[in-house]
Amino acid sequence: MSNFFESVYEYVKKVPEGKVVTYGDVARAIGSPRASRQVGWALHSNPQQGIIPCHRVVFSTGSVCTGFAFGGPEVQKALLEAEGVEVSEDFQIDLSKYRWKYAE
DNA sequence: TATTTGACGATTT
DNA sequence: CAAATCGCCAAAT
């Protein structure tokens, strides 16, 4: 919408369960394909903590945000698996299958 | 108002 | 093929 952050939240919140998106994808979706870092920053700020499924946002490499997750990489892995996303033991996700594309 | 930092990504060495 | 470096955009100080 008006702000960069809000656009990020809107997009992330629209991600369906069982699917994940990369920071780059979100950045590109909102109009700033090079602002992948700000996407992460927007989630870091997390003004709407609780309604933003940050655990569905992963790196372009398919790795989840291990190391700085909200409660721990184990929790994130559990959350993703609970939604139907297959997470490897190394916290990697098959983007070829779970990479969500803007489509109703 | 200017400088530094920062949940990343892609490219080059 | 793996590691290191550069580049991008916006917010925080």
PDB file of N, CA and C (backbone and C1' of nucleotides) in Angstrom, chain C residues 2-13:
ATOM      1  P    DA C   2      30.110 -27.575  -3.349  1.00  0.00           P
ATOM      2  O5'  DA C   2      31.120 -26.454  -2.826  1.00  0.00           O
ATOM      3  C5'  DA C   2      32.468 -26.788  -2.538  1.00  0.00           C
ATOM      4  C4'  DA C   2      33.168 -25.627  -1.823  1.00  0.00           C
ATOM      5  C3'  DA C   2      32.285 -24.907  -0.818  1.00  0.00           C
ATOM      6  O3'  DA C   2      33.052 -24.498   0.317  1.00  0.00           O
ATOM      7  C1'  DA C   2      32.904 -23.396  -2.556  1.00  0.00           C
ATOM      8  P    DA C   3      32.455 -23.566   1.417  1.00  0.00           P
ATOM      9  O5'  DA C   3      33.227 -22.195   1.116  1.00  0.00           O
ATOM     10  C5'  DA C   3      34.640 -22.206   0.918  1.00  0.00           C
ATOM     11  C4'  DA C   3      35.173 -20.785   0.795  1.00  0.00           C
ATOM     12  C3'  DA C   3      34.608 -19.823   1.831  1.00  0.00           C
ATOM     13  O3'  DA C   3      35.621 -18.923   2.255  1.00  0.00           O
ATOM     14  C1'  DA C   3      34.002 -19.088  -0.352  1.00  0.00           C
ATOM     15  P    DA C   4      35.281 -17.667   3.202  1.00  0.00           P
ATOM     16  O5'  DA C   4      35.262 -16.459   2.139  1.00  0.00           O
ATOM     17  C5'  DA C   4      36.357 -16.297   1.253  1.00  0.00           C
ATOM     18  C4'  DA C   4      36.245 -14.975   0.484  1.00  0.00           C
ATOM     19  C3'  DA C   4      35.794 -13.805   1.360  1.00  0.00           C
ATOM     20  O3'  DA C   4      36.511 -12.626   1.002  1.00  0.00           O
ATOM     21  C1'  DA C   4      34.226 -14.145  -0.404  1.00  0.00           C
ATOM     22  P    DT C   5      36.114 -11.199   1.622  1.00  0.00           P
ATOM     23  O5'  DT C   5      35.297 -10.557   0.395  1.00  0.00           O
ATOM     24  C5'  DT C   5      35.798 -10.712  -0.941  1.00  0.00           C
ATOM     25  C4'  DT C   5      35.006  -9.839  -1.914  1.00  0.00           C
ATOM     26  C3'  DT C   5      34.583  -8.503  -1.326  1.00  0.00           C
ATOM     27  O3'  DT C   5      34.736  -7.473  -2.307  1.00  0.00           O
ATOM     28  C1'  DT C   5      32.658  -9.729  -2.008  1.00  0.00           C
ATOM     29  P    DC C   6      34.309  -6.003  -1.971  1.00  0.00           P
ATOM     30  O5'  DC C   6      32.989  -5.871  -2.871  1.00  0.00           O
ATOM     31  C5'  DC C   6      33.047  -6.318  -4.237  1.00  0.00           C
ATOM     32  C4'  DC C   6      31.744  -6.035  -4.967  1.00  0.00           C
ATOM     33  C3'  DC C   6      31.172  -4.646  -4.695  1.00  0.00           C
ATOM     34  O3'  DC C   6      30.677  -4.071  -5.903  1.00  0.00           O
ATOM     35  C1'  DC C   6      29.612  -6.322  -4.000  1.00  0.00           C
ATOM     36  P    DG C   7      29.989  -2.665  -5.868  1.00  0.00           P
ATOM     37  O5'  DG C   7      28.435  -3.067  -5.884  1.00  0.00           O
ATOM     38  C5'  DG C   7      27.989  -4.162  -6.707  1.00  0.00           C
ATOM     39  C4'  DG C   7      26.458  -4.242  -6.672  1.00  0.00           C
ATOM     40  C3'  DG C   7      25.814  -2.872  -6.433  1.00  0.00           C
ATOM     41  O3'  DG C   7      24.642  -2.740  -7.235  1.00  0.00           O
ATOM     42  C1'  DG C   7      25.211  -4.359  -4.684  1.00  0.00           C
ATOM     43  P    DC C   8      23.842  -1.370  -7.029  1.00  0.00           P
ATOM     44  O5'  DC C   8      22.559  -1.769  -6.162  1.00  0.00           O
ATOM     45  C5'  DC C   8      21.848  -2.975  -6.433  1.00  0.00           C
ATOM     46  C4'  DC C   8      20.469  -2.940  -5.799  1.00  0.00           C
ATOM     47  C3'  DC C   8      19.962  -1.529  -5.510  1.00  0.00           C
ATOM     48  O3'  DC C   8      18.592  -1.387  -5.779  1.00  0.00           O
ATOM     49  C1'  DC C   8      20.335  -2.723  -3.465  1.00  0.00           C
ATOM     50  P    DC C   9      17.900  -0.022  -5.597  1.00  0.00           P
ATOM     51  O5'  DC C   9      17.269  -0.118  -4.140  1.00  0.00           O
ATOM     52  C5'  DC C   9      16.351  -1.166  -3.855  1.00  0.00           C
ATOM     53  C4'  DC C   9      15.579  -0.876  -2.586  1.00  0.00           C
ATOM     54  C3'  DC C   9      15.228   0.589  -2.381  1.00  0.00           C
ATOM     55  O3'  DC C   9      13.918   0.695  -1.846  1.00  0.00           O
ATOM     56  C1'  DC C   9      16.683  -0.144  -0.642  1.00  0.00           C
ATOM     57  P    DA C  10      13.335   2.147  -1.522  1.00  0.00           P
ATOM     58  O5'  DA C  10      13.180   2.054   0.067  1.00  0.00           O
ATOM     59  C5'  DA C  10      12.919   0.795   0.651  1.00  0.00           C
ATOM     60  C4'  DA C  10      13.061   0.827   2.144  1.00  0.00           C
ATOM     61  C3'  DA C  10      12.702   2.166   2.779  1.00  0.00           C
ATOM     62  O3'  DA C  10      11.993   1.963   3.987  1.00  0.00           O
ATOM     63  C1'  DA C  10      14.941   1.602   3.347  1.00  0.00           C
ATOM     64  P    DA C  11      11.410   3.122   4.821  1.00  0.00           P
ATOM     65  O5'  DA C  11      12.090   2.808   6.234  1.00  0.00           O
ATOM     66  C5'  DA C  11      11.897   1.511   6.797  1.00  0.00           C
ATOM     67  C4'  DA C  11      12.823   1.299   7.988  1.00  0.00           C
ATOM     68  C3'  DA C  11      12.628   2.319   9.110  1.00  0.00           C
ATOM     69  O3'  DA C  11      12.835   1.673  10.355  1.00  0.00           O
ATOM     70  C1'  DA C  11      14.841   2.454   8.294  1.00  0.00           C
ATOM     71  P    DA C  12      12.499   2.456  11.703  1.00  0.00           P
ATOM     72  O5'  DA C  12      13.968   2.612  12.327  1.00  0.00           O
ATOM     73  C5'  DA C  12      14.790   1.461  12.430  1.00  0.00           C
ATOM     74  C4'  DA C  12      16.083   1.817  13.131  1.00  0.00           C
ATOM     75  C3'  DA C  12      15.917   2.819  14.280  1.00  0.00           C
ATOM     76  O3'  DA C  12      16.812   2.503  15.321  1.00  0.00           O
ATOM     77  C1'  DA C  12      17.308   3.746  12.582  1.00  0.00           C
ATOM     78  P    DT C  13      16.931   3.408  16.611  1.00  0.00           P
ATOM     79  O5'  DT C  13      18.268   4.236  16.311  1.00  0.00           O
ATOM     80  C5'  DT C  13      19.426   3.537  15.870  1.00  0.00           C
ATOM     81  C4'  DT C  13      20.639   4.451  15.944  1.00  0.00           C
ATOM     82  C3'  DT C  13      20.548   5.506  17.042  1.00  0.00           C
ATOM     83  O3'  DT C  13      21.819   5.765  17.615  1.00  0.00           O
ATOM     84  C1'  DT C  13      20.668   6.587  14.944  1.00  0.00           C
TER      85       DT C  13
END
